[in-house]
Amino acid sequence: MLLCLSVFLKMNLWLLLTLAALAECGHQQSGSHPCPDLCLCSFPPSGAEVVCSHNSLSKFPSDGLSPNTTQLSIQSTNLSGVSASHLSLLPYLKKLQLYHNNLTSLASDLLAGVAHLNTLDLTGNQLVHLPARVFSRASLRSLVMKNNLFEKAEADWFPLNSSITWLDLSGNRLSNVSAAMFQRLPRLENLDLSDNDLQDIQQQTLGDLNHLVTLNLAGNKFLSLKPATFTHNLKLSRLFLQENRLQELPATLFQGLTHLELLLLNQNQLRFLPAGLLDETKAGFRVILTGNPWKCDRKMEYLWKWLGEHPESVLFLQEVTCDAPEALKLKQVISLTDHQLDLMKL
């Protein structure tokens, strides 16, 4: 009995000592890695990662930030300002997310002390204007400025020969974009200009974007596009033109786009497609055509035949229906006969 009691006491003493050691280790570890108030921090081998998402946060969380921080996310707070001196505390910063705050401006030297920064996300602030050269001090590759209040996108924001490959300006108030800006962004692979007020793109605007793979122009106010709009974007794989006001398309609009895999034309005002428009598409190509007021007459012949030859290429094929004439309203285009399209008399 005494032997069992002795063993029990030794085991519990060992357990207490172990727990005490773990607690002390945890205390030391926490003490060696301070974290700002109202933030959460983790410390992987690659460097500290900090997330601050408390709505009572109104100042940059300088106190407690590790100089080894590589990722900082300040989101959904009342932060209204960030300065170069704040960011200079983080010389190894690679990813900075400042979305859904109250930022109204940025300093021209904001990124002067973060030469390694490659990702900057400014989504959901109140930015209207930016100073010249604001993005010239860092090796940015991804820049997101969606859902702000920009009416213009300026070329002088960027350095010559910028390293940016991903640019998102969606959800702003842009009424035009200039070739001069894109001349400074020759490495762009992904460009999102959706949900703006764009009505026109000049033929040479995208001319320097030879590496462009994804282009999103959805949710704008385009009535038409010029024949040579995409002439120099021969690597385009995904092109989003949905939810505009497109009434017709040039027959040569997609000429040379042999890498095109996904094309969205839904929710426009298209009544027919011109002969040859989709002739250069390859195996694996997919298109969405729903939500257009297709007029099922002789001008529909090209699309009707193309649908019959490539039904596997059309997503929501059964929803591609006639809007006119009244006798064919809501009839599936692919089900039409040459008699219904009045082709027998040709």
Short mmCIF file of C-alpha atoms in Angstrom, two decimals:
data_model
loop_
_atom_site.label_atom_id
_atom_site.label_comp_id
_atom_site.label_asym_id
_atom_site.label_seq_id
_atom_site.Cartn_x
_atom_site.Cartn_y
_atom_site.Cartn_z
CA MET A 1 0.00 0.00 0.00
CA LEU A 2 2.82 2.40 0.95
CA LEU A 3 4.68 1.45 -2.24
CA CYS A 4 1.64 2.31 -4.39
CA LEU A 5 1.24 5.64 -2.58
CA SER A 6 4.90 6.46 -3.16
CA VAL A 7 4.61 5.68 -6.87
CA PHE A 8 1.42 7.78 -7.12
CA LEU A 9 3.07 10.78 -5.44
CA LYS A 10 6.15 10.52 -7.68
CA MET A 11 3.99 10.39 -10.83
CA ASN A 12 1.98 13.43 -9.78
CA LEU A 13 5.11 15.31 -8.81
CA TRP A 14 6.56 14.57 -12.25
CA LEU A 15 3.33 15.75 -13.89
CA LEU A 16 3.32 18.99 -11.88
CA LEU A 17 6.95 19.66 -12.77
CA THR A 18 6.23 19.01 -16.46
CA LEU A 19 3.26 21.36 -16.48
CA ALA A 20 5.27 24.03 -14.69
CA ALA A 21 8.09 23.69 -17.22
CA LEU A 22 5.66 23.94 -20.14
CA ALA A 23 4.04 27.01 -18.61
CA GLU A 24 7.42 28.66 -18.11
CA CYS A 25 8.43 27.78 -21.68
CA GLY A 26 5.19 29.23 -23.00
CA HIS A 27 5.72 32.38 -20.95
CA GLN A 28 9.25 32.76 -22.27
CA GLN A 29 8.12 32.12 -25.83
CA SER A 30 5.28 34.68 -25.53
CA GLY A 31 7.66 37.17 -24.01
CA SER A 32 10.16 36.71 -26.83
CA HIS A 33 7.46 37.34 -29.45
CA PRO A 34 5.41 40.39 -28.48
CA CYS A 35 2.20 41.11 -30.38
CA PRO A 36 0.38 44.46 -30.73
CA ASP A 37 -2.85 44.99 -28.83
CA LEU A 38 -6.02 44.07 -30.77
CA CYS A 39 -3.98 41.86 -33.13
CA LEU A 40 -3.21 38.17 -33.54
CA CYS A 41 0.31 37.02 -34.31
CA SER A 42 1.92 33.83 -35.49
CA PHE A 43 5.60 33.12 -35.86
CA PRO A 44 6.44 30.60 -38.58
CA PRO A 45 10.11 30.19 -39.58
CA SER A 46 9.56 32.52 -42.57
CA GLY A 47 8.82 35.50 -40.29
CA ALA A 48 6.05 36.96 -38.18
CA GLU A 49 2.51 37.17 -39.58
CA VAL A 50 0.17 39.72 -37.97
CA VAL A 51 -3.60 40.15 -38.37
CA CYS A 52 -5.41 43.14 -36.85
CA SER A 53 -9.18 43.15 -37.41
CA HIS A 54 -10.72 44.83 -34.37
CA ASN A 55 -13.04 47.68 -35.29
CA SER A 56 -11.82 49.76 -32.34
CA LEU A 57 -8.33 49.93 -33.85
CA SER A 58 -7.78 53.50 -35.06
CA LYS A 59 -3.98 53.85 -35.08
CA PHE A 60 -1.25 51.89 -36.78
CA PRO A 61 -0.26 49.10 -34.33
CA SER A 62 3.43 50.04 -34.02
CA ASP A 63 3.94 48.86 -30.43
CA GLY A 64 4.72 45.18 -30.31
CA LEU A 65 5.28 44.66 -34.04
CA SER A 66 8.17 42.32 -34.70
CA PRO A 67 10.77 43.75 -37.11
CA ASN A 68 10.77 40.29 -38.71
CA THR A 69 7.15 40.65 -39.81
CA THR A 70 6.68 39.46 -43.40
CA GLN A 71 2.87 39.65 -43.57
CA LEU A 72 0.65 42.33 -42.04
CA SER A 73 -3.12 42.47 -42.44
CA ILE A 74 -5.13 45.37 -41.03
CA GLN A 75 -8.75 44.83 -42.01
CA SER A 76 -12.17 46.19 -41.10
CA THR A 77 -10.81 48.74 -38.62
CA ASN A 78 -11.06 52.51 -38.19
CA LEU A 79 -7.50 53.06 -39.34
CA SER A 80 -7.35 56.33 -41.27
CA GLY A 81 -3.64 56.75 -41.92
CA VAL A 82 -0.42 54.84 -42.58
CA SER A 83 2.96 56.50 -42.99
CA ALA A 84 6.37 55.56 -44.33
CA SER A 85 7.75 55.72 -40.78
CA HIS A 86 5.22 53.08 -39.73
CA LEU A 87 6.23 50.69 -42.47
CA SER A 88 9.95 51.37 -41.97
CA LEU A 89 9.58 49.31 -38.78
CA LEU A 90 9.04 46.27 -41.01
CA PRO A 91 12.02 46.04 -43.40
CA TYR A 92 11.24 42.42 -44.36
CA LEU A 93 7.56 42.98 -45.14
CA LYS A 94 6.41 41.09 -48.23
CA LYS A 95 2.62 41.21 -48.01
CA LEU A 96 0.54 44.17 -46.79
CA GLN A 97 -3.26 44.07 -46.64
CA LEU A 98 -5.04 47.28 -45.68
CA TYR A 99 -8.58 46.50 -46.74
CA HIS A 100 -11.92 47.85 -45.51
CA ASN A 101 -10.44 50.64 -43.41
CA ASN A 102 -10.87 54.44 -43.64
CA LEU A 103 -7.83 55.38 -45.71
CA THR A 104 -8.41 58.51 -47.79
CA SER A 105 -4.84 59.14 -48.97
CA LEU A 106 -1.37 57.62 -49.25
CA ALA A 107 1.99 59.37 -48.90
CA SER A 108 4.25 59.41 -51.95
CA ASP A 109 7.07 57.79 -49.93
CA LEU A 110 4.80 55.21 -48.24
CA LEU A 111 6.73 52.20 -49.56
CA ALA A 112 10.21 53.68 -49.28
CA GLY A 113 11.24 51.39 -46.41
CA VAL A 114 9.72 48.11 -47.65
CA ALA A 115 11.84 47.18 -50.64
CA HIS A 116 10.77 43.52 -50.45
CA LEU A 117 7.03 44.22 -50.59
CA ASN A 118 5.45 42.21 -53.42
CA THR A 119 1.73 42.28 -52.51
CA LEU A 120 -0.35 45.33 -51.56
CA ASP A 121 -4.12 45.14 -51.06
CA LEU A 122 -6.03 48.40 -50.53
CA THR A 123 -9.54 47.05 -51.13
CA GLY A 124 -12.53 48.89 -49.71
CA ASN A 125 -11.07 52.22 -48.59
CA GLN A 126 -11.98 55.82 -49.54
CA LEU A 127 -9.10 56.53 -51.91
CA VAL A 128 -9.77 59.09 -54.66
CA HIS A 129 -6.34 60.42 -55.67
CA LEU A 130 -2.82 59.08 -55.26
CA PRO A 131 0.49 60.96 -55.48
CA ALA A 132 2.98 60.41 -58.28
CA ARG A 133 5.50 57.58 -57.84
CA VAL A 134 3.55 56.11 -54.92
CA PHE A 135 4.26 52.55 -56.13
CA SER A 136 7.84 53.16 -57.28
CA ARG A 137 9.71 52.18 -54.14
CA ALA A 138 8.85 48.47 -53.84
CA SER A 139 9.13 45.35 -55.98
CA LEU A 140 5.35 45.01 -56.23
CA ARG A 141 3.92 42.13 -58.23
CA SER A 142 0.31 42.20 -57.02
CA LEU A 143 -1.63 45.45 -56.49
CA VAL A 144 -5.31 45.43 -55.52
CA MET A 145 -7.24 48.70 -55.27
CA LYS A 146 -10.78 47.49 -55.80
CA ASN A 147 -13.85 49.18 -54.30
CA ASN A 148 -12.37 52.63 -53.79
CA LEU A 149 -13.43 55.96 -55.32
CA PHE A 150 -10.94 56.39 -58.16
CA GLU A 151 -12.19 58.30 -61.20
CA LYS A 152 -8.79 58.21 -62.92
CA ALA A 153 -5.90 55.77 -62.96
CA GLU A 154 -2.67 57.67 -63.52
CA ALA A 155 0.46 56.50 -65.32
CA ASP A 156 2.74 58.38 -62.92
CA TRP A 157 1.67 56.19 -60.00
CA PHE A 158 4.00 53.55 -61.44
CA PRO A 159 7.69 53.39 -62.30
CA LEU A 160 8.85 52.71 -65.83
CA ASN A 161 8.94 48.98 -66.52
CA SER A 162 6.99 48.08 -63.37
CA SER A 163 7.21 44.50 -62.09
CA ILE A 164 3.45 44.29 -61.39
CA THR A 165 1.79 41.19 -62.89
CA TRP A 166 -1.60 41.48 -61.15
CA LEU A 167 -3.60 44.73 -61.10
CA ASP A 168 -7.15 44.98 -59.75
CA LEU A 169 -8.97 48.32 -60.15
CA SER A 170 -12.48 46.88 -60.11
CA GLY A 171 -15.39 48.55 -58.37
CA ASN A 172 -14.21 52.13 -58.83
CA ARG A 173 -15.52 55.03 -60.96
CA LEU A 174 -13.09 54.87 -63.87
CA SER A 175 -14.50 56.30 -67.10
CA ASN A 176 -11.34 55.68 -69.14
CA VAL A 177 -7.92 54.07 -68.94
CA SER A 178 -4.86 55.24 -70.83
CA ALA A 179 -2.27 53.50 -72.97
CA ALA A 180 0.36 55.55 -71.09
CA MET A 181 -0.39 53.70 -67.86
CA PHE A 182 -0.16 50.27 -69.44
CA GLN A 183 3.10 51.19 -71.13
CA ARG A 184 4.55 51.21 -67.62
CA LEU A 185 3.04 47.80 -66.82
CA PRO A 186 4.43 45.54 -69.56
CA ARG A 187 4.52 42.46 -67.30
CA LEU A 188 0.79 42.46 -66.52
CA GLU A 189 -0.75 39.00 -66.67
CA ASN A 190 -4.03 39.68 -64.86
CA LEU A 191 -6.00 42.92 -65.24
CA ASP A 192 -9.37 43.53 -63.59
CA LEU A 193 -11.27 46.68 -64.62
CA SER A 194 -14.74 45.30 -63.92
CA ASP A 195 -17.59 47.30 -62.37
CA ASN A 196 -16.42 50.74 -63.45
CA ASP A 197 -17.89 53.33 -65.83
CA LEU A 198 -15.86 52.46 -68.92
CA GLN A 199 -17.60 53.10 -72.22
CA ASP A 200 -14.74 52.82 -74.67
CA ILE A 201 -11.22 51.45 -75.06
CA GLN A 202 -9.01 52.82 -77.81
CA GLN A 203 -7.43 50.30 -80.14
CA GLN A 204 -3.88 50.80 -78.78
CA THR A 205 -4.76 51.06 -75.09
CA LEU A 206 -3.85 47.44 -74.36
CA GLY A 207 -1.14 47.30 -77.03
CA ASP A 208 1.82 46.88 -74.65
CA LEU A 209 0.26 44.06 -72.62
CA ASN A 210 1.81 41.16 -74.48
CA HIS A 211 1.76 38.87 -71.43
CA LEU A 212 -1.89 39.41 -70.51
CA VAL A 213 -3.65 36.13 -69.65
CA THR A 214 -6.82 37.30 -67.86
CA LEU A 215 -8.77 40.47 -68.69
CA ASN A 216 -11.96 41.39 -66.85
CA LEU A 217 -14.06 44.19 -68.39
CA ALA A 218 -17.40 42.99 -66.99
CA GLY A 219 -19.95 45.34 -65.49
CA ASN A 220 -19.04 48.44 -67.50
CA LYS A 221 -20.96 50.44 -70.14
CA PHE A 222 -19.47 49.25 -73.43
CA LEU A 223 -21.81 49.49 -76.41
CA SER A 224 -19.21 48.14 -78.83
CA LEU A 225 -15.52 47.32 -79.10
CA LYS A 226 -13.09 48.28 -81.83
CA PRO A 227 -11.84 45.48 -84.14
CA ALA A 228 -8.21 45.71 -82.98
CA THR A 229 -8.88 46.05 -79.23
CA PHE A 230 -7.13 42.75 -78.38
CA THR A 231 -4.76 42.50 -81.36
CA HIS A 232 -1.61 42.48 -79.20
CA ASN A 233 -2.95 40.35 -76.36
CA LEU A 234 -2.27 37.01 -78.00
CA LYS A 235 -1.81 35.13 -74.71
CA LEU A 236 -5.33 35.92 -73.52
CA SER A 237 -6.89 32.84 -71.96
CA ARG A 238 -9.83 34.29 -70.02
CA LEU A 239 -11.85 37.28 -71.27
CA PHE A 240 -14.83 38.61 -69.32
CA LEU A 241 -17.18 40.95 -71.20
CA GLN A 242 -20.45 40.13 -69.45
CA GLU A 243 -22.92 42.63 -68.01
CA ASN A 244 -22.13 45.43 -70.44
CA ARG A 245 -24.35 46.98 -73.11
CA LEU A 246 -22.72 45.39 -76.14
CA GLN A 247 -25.04 45.49 -79.14
CA GLU A 248 -22.67 44.08 -81.75
CA LEU A 249 -19.13 42.78 -82.07
CA PRO A 250 -16.60 43.15 -84.93
CA ALA A 251 -16.06 39.89 -86.81
CA THR A 252 -12.29 40.10 -86.23
CA LEU A 253 -12.44 40.98 -82.53
CA PHE A 254 -10.95 37.65 -81.37
CA GLN A 255 -8.68 37.10 -84.35
CA GLY A 256 -5.37 35.60 -83.25
CA LEU A 257 -6.58 34.70 -79.74
CA THR A 258 -5.83 31.02 -80.18
CA HIS A 259 -5.20 30.51 -76.45
CA LEU A 260 -8.67 31.71 -75.46
CA GLU A 261 -10.25 29.20 -73.08
CA LEU A 262 -13.09 31.11 -71.44
CA LEU A 263 -15.21 33.91 -72.91
CA LEU A 264 -18.16 35.49 -71.08
CA LEU A 265 -20.62 37.46 -73.23
CA ASN A 266 -23.72 36.98 -71.11
CA GLN A 267 -26.06 39.79 -70.05
CA ASN A 268 -25.41 42.12 -72.98
CA GLN A 269 -27.63 43.40 -75.80
CA LEU A 270 -26.35 41.13 -78.58
CA ARG A 271 -28.90 40.13 -81.22
CA PHE A 272 -26.54 38.07 -83.40
CA LEU A 273 -22.85 37.20 -83.80
CA PRO A 274 -20.99 38.11 -87.00
CA ALA A 275 -19.76 35.32 -89.26
CA GLY A 276 -16.30 34.08 -88.28
CA LEU A 277 -16.23 35.57 -84.78
CA LEU A 278 -15.48 32.27 -83.00
CA ASP A 279 -13.73 30.42 -85.83
CA GLU A 280 -10.24 30.47 -84.28
CA THR A 281 -11.24 28.92 -80.95
CA LYS A 282 -9.60 25.61 -80.07
CA ALA A 283 -10.55 22.45 -78.19
CA GLY A 284 -11.36 23.20 -74.58
CA PHE A 285 -12.83 26.62 -75.34
CA ARG A 286 -15.91 27.58 -73.29
CA VAL A 287 -18.33 30.48 -73.78
CA ILE A 288 -21.43 31.82 -71.96
CA LEU A 289 -24.03 33.52 -74.18
CA THR A 290 -27.11 33.67 -71.96
CA GLY A 291 -29.04 36.83 -71.19
CA ASN A 292 -28.84 38.38 -74.67
CA PRO A 293 -31.91 39.32 -76.77
CA TRP A 294 -31.08 37.00 -79.69
CA LYS A 295 -33.09 37.79 -82.81
CA CYS A 296 -33.70 34.50 -84.58
CA ASP A 297 -33.69 35.49 -88.23
CA ARG A 298 -31.19 35.14 -91.09
CA LYS A 299 -28.46 36.99 -89.19
CA MET A 300 -28.56 34.21 -86.60
CA GLU A 301 -27.33 31.62 -89.10
CA TYR A 302 -23.67 31.79 -88.06
CA LEU A 303 -24.32 31.36 -84.33
CA TRP A 304 -26.96 28.69 -84.97
CA LYS A 305 -24.54 26.60 -87.03
CA TRP A 306 -21.66 27.18 -84.60
CA LEU A 307 -23.78 26.01 -81.66
CA GLY A 308 -24.70 22.88 -83.58
CA GLU A 309 -21.06 22.11 -84.33
CA HIS A 310 -19.69 23.00 -80.87
CA PRO A 311 -22.40 22.28 -78.28
CA GLU A 312 -19.76 21.10 -75.79
CA SER A 313 -18.20 24.58 -75.86
CA VAL A 314 -21.31 26.42 -74.64
CA LEU A 315 -22.07 26.63 -70.94
CA PHE A 316 -25.82 26.78 -70.19
CA LEU A 317 -26.55 25.95 -73.84
CA GLN A 318 -30.24 25.31 -73.21
CA GLU A 319 -30.62 28.86 -71.89
CA VAL A 320 -29.48 30.45 -75.15
CA THR A 321 -32.96 31.34 -76.41
CA CYS A 322 -34.65 33.59 -78.93
CA ASP A 323 -36.04 36.94 -77.85
CA ALA A 324 -37.56 37.70 -81.27
CA PRO A 325 -39.58 37.23 -83.41
CA GLU A 326 -42.53 36.69 -81.13
CA ALA A 327 -43.33 33.31 -82.70
CA LEU A 328 -39.92 31.96 -81.59
CA LYS A 329 -39.62 33.77 -78.25
CA LEU A 330 -37.92 31.62 -75.59
CA LYS A 331 -37.20 28.85 -78.11
CA GLN A 332 -33.73 27.34 -77.77
CA VAL A 333 -31.50 28.58 -80.58
CA ILE A 334 -29.84 25.20 -81.06
CA SER A 335 -33.25 23.60 -81.68
CA LEU A 336 -34.21 25.90 -84.57
CA THR A 337 -34.60 24.70 -88.16
CA ASP A 338 -33.41 26.45 -91.29
CA HIS A 339 -37.07 26.99 -92.13
CA GLN A 340 -37.64 28.86 -88.87
CA LEU A 341 -34.63 31.06 -89.57
CA ASP A 342 -36.05 31.72 -93.02
CA LEU A 343 -32.95 30.29 -94.70
CA MET A 344 -34.83 28.20 -97.26
CA LYS A 345 -35.25 31.24 -99.54
CA LEU A 346 -31.52 32.06 -99.63
#
